[in-house]
C-alpha positions as protocol buffer text, in pm:
chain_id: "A"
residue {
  index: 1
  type: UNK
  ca { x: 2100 y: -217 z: 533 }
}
residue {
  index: 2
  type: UNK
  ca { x: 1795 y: -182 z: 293 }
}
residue {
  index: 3
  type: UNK
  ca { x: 1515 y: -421 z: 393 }
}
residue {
  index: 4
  type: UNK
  ca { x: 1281 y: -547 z: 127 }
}
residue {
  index: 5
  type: UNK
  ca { x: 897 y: -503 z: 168 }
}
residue {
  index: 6
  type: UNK
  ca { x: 666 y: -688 z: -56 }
}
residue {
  index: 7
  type: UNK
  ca { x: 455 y: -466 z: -325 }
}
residue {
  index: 8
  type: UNK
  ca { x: 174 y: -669 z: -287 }
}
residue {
  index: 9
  type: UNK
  ca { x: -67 y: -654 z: 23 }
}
residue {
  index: 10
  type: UNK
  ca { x: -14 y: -1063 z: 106 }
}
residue {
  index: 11
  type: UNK
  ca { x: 303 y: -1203 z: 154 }
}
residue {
  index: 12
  type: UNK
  ca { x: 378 y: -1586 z: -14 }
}
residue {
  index: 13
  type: UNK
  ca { x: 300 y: -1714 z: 349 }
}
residue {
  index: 14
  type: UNK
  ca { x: -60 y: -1538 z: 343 }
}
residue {
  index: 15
  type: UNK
  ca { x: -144 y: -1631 z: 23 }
}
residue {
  index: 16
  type: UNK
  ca { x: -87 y: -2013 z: 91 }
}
residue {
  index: 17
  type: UNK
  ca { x: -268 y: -1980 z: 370 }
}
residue {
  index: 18
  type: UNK
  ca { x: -548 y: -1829 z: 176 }
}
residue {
  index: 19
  type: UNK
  ca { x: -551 y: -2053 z: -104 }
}
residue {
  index: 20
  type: UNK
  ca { x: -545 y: -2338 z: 182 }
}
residue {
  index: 21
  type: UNK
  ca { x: -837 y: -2238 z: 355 }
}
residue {
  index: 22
  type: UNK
  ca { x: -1104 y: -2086 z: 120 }
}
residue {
  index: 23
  type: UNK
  ca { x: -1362 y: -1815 z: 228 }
}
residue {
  index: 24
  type: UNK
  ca { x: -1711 y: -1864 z: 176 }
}
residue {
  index: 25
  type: UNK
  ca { x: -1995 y: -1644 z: 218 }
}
residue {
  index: 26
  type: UNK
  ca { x: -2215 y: -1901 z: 410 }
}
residue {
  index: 27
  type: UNK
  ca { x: -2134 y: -2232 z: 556 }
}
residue {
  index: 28
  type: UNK
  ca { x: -2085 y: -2575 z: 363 }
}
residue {
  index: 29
  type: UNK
  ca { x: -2306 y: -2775 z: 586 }
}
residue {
  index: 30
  type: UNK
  ca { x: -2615 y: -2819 z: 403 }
}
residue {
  index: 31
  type: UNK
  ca { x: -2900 y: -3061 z: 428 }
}
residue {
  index: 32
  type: UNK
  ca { x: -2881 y: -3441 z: 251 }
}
residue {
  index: 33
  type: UNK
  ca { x: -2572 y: -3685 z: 259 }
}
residue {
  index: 34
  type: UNK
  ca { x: -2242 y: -3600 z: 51 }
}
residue {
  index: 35
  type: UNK
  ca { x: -2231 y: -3573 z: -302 }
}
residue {
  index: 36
  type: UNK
  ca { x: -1992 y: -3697 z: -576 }
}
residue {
  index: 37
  type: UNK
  ca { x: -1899 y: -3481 z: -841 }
}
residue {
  index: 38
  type: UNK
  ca { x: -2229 y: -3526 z: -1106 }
}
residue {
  index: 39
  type: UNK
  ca { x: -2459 y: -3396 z: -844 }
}
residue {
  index: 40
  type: UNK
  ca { x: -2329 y: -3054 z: -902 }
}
residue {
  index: 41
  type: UNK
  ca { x: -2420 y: -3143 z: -1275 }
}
residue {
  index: 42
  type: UNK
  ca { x: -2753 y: -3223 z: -1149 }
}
residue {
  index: 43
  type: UNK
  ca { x: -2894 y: -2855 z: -971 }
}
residue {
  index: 44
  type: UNK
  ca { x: -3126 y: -2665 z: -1071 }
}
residue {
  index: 45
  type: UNK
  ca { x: -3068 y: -2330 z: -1167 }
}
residue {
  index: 46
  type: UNK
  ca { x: -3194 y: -2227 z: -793 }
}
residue {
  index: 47
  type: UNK
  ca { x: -2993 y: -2506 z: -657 }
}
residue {
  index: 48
  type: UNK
  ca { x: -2651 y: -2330 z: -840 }
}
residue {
  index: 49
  type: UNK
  ca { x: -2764 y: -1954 z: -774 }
}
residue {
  index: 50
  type: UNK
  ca { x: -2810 y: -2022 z: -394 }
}
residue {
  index: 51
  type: UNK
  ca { x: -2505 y: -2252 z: -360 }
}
residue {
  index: 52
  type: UNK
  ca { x: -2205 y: -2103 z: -180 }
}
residue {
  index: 53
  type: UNK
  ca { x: -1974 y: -1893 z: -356 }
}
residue {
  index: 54
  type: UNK
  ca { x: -1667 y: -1876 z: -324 }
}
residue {
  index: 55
  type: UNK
  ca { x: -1470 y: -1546 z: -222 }
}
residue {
  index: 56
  type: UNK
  ca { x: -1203 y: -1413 z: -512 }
}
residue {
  index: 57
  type: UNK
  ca { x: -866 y: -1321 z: -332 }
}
residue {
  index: 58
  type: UNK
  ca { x: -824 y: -1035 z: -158 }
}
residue {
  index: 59
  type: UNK
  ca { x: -762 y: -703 z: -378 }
}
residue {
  index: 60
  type: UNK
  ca { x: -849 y: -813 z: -691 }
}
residue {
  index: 61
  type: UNK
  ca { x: -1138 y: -693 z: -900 }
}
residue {
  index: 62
  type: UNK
  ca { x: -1345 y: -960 z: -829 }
}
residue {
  index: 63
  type: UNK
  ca { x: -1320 y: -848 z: -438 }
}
residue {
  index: 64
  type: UNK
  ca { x: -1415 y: -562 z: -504 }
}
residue {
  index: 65
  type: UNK
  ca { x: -1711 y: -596 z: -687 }
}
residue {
  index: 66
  type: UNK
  ca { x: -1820 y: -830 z: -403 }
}
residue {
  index: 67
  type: UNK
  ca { x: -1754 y: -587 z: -144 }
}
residue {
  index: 68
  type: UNK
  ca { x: -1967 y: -312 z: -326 }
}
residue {
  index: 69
  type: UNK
  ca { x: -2248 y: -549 z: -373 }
}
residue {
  index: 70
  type: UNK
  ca { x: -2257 y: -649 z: -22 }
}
residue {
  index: 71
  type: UNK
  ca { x: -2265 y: -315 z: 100 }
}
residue {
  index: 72
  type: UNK
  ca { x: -2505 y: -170 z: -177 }
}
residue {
  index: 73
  type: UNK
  ca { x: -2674 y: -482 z: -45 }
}
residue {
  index: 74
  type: UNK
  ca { x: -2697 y: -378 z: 358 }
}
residue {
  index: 75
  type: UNK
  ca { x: -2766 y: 2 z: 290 }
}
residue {
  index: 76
  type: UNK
  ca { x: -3080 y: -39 z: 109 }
}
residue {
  index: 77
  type: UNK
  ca { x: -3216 y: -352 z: 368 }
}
residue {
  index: 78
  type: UNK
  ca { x: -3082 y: -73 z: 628 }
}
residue {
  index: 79
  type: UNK
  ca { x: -3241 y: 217 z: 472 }
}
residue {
  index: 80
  type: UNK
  ca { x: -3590 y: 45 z: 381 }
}
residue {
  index: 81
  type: UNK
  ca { x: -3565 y: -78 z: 744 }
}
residue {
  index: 82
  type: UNK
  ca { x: -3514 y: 229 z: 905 }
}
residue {
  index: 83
  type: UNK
  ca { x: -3825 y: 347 z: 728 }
}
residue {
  index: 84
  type: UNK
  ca { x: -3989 y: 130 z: 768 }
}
residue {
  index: 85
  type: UNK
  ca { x: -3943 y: 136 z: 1202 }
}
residue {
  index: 86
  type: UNK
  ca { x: -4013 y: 519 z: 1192 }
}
C-alpha cells in the first residue's frame, strides 16, 4: 500500500486553520472605540505604517522576507546592545 504525503508543508486542514485565524505581529487592541471601514481611509501615513500587519502564509516569499527583516532587525538591536553594555 503506497500512502500519499502532501508536497506542500500545510495540509488543507492547516491552511483553513490559518486562513481562519490570522497572525499578526502585535495585538489588535488599540486605544479609541471601534471603527467602521472609512476610518482606515482616514490615517495618517504614521497611523498606516505603525498599524498591524498582517503575516503572509507560511513559506511563501513574502515569509521570508519578513523573517529576514526581523532577524536583520534583532541582530543589529543585539549587537549595538552588546556594545553598548561592554
Amino acid at each position: 500500500p503506497t500512502i500519499k504525503t502532501p508536497s506542500l508543508p500545510y495540509t488543507n486542514i492547516q491552511n483553513q486553520l490559518v486562513n481562519a485565524s490570522r497572525r499578526h505581529f502585535t495585538s489588535k487592541g488599540g486605544s479609541g472605540s471601534g471603527g467602521g471601514g472609512d476610518k482606515k481611509e482616514k490615517m495618517t501615513f504614521l497611523q498606516r505604517f505603525l498599524a498591524p500587519k498582517e503575516m503572509p502564509p507560511r513559506y511563501t516569499p513574502k515569509w521570508y522576507g519578513e523573517m529576514v527583516l526581523l532577524c536583520a532587525v534583532f541582530a543589529i538591536t543585539g549587537s549595538s546592545t552588546m556594545v553598548l553594555v561592554r
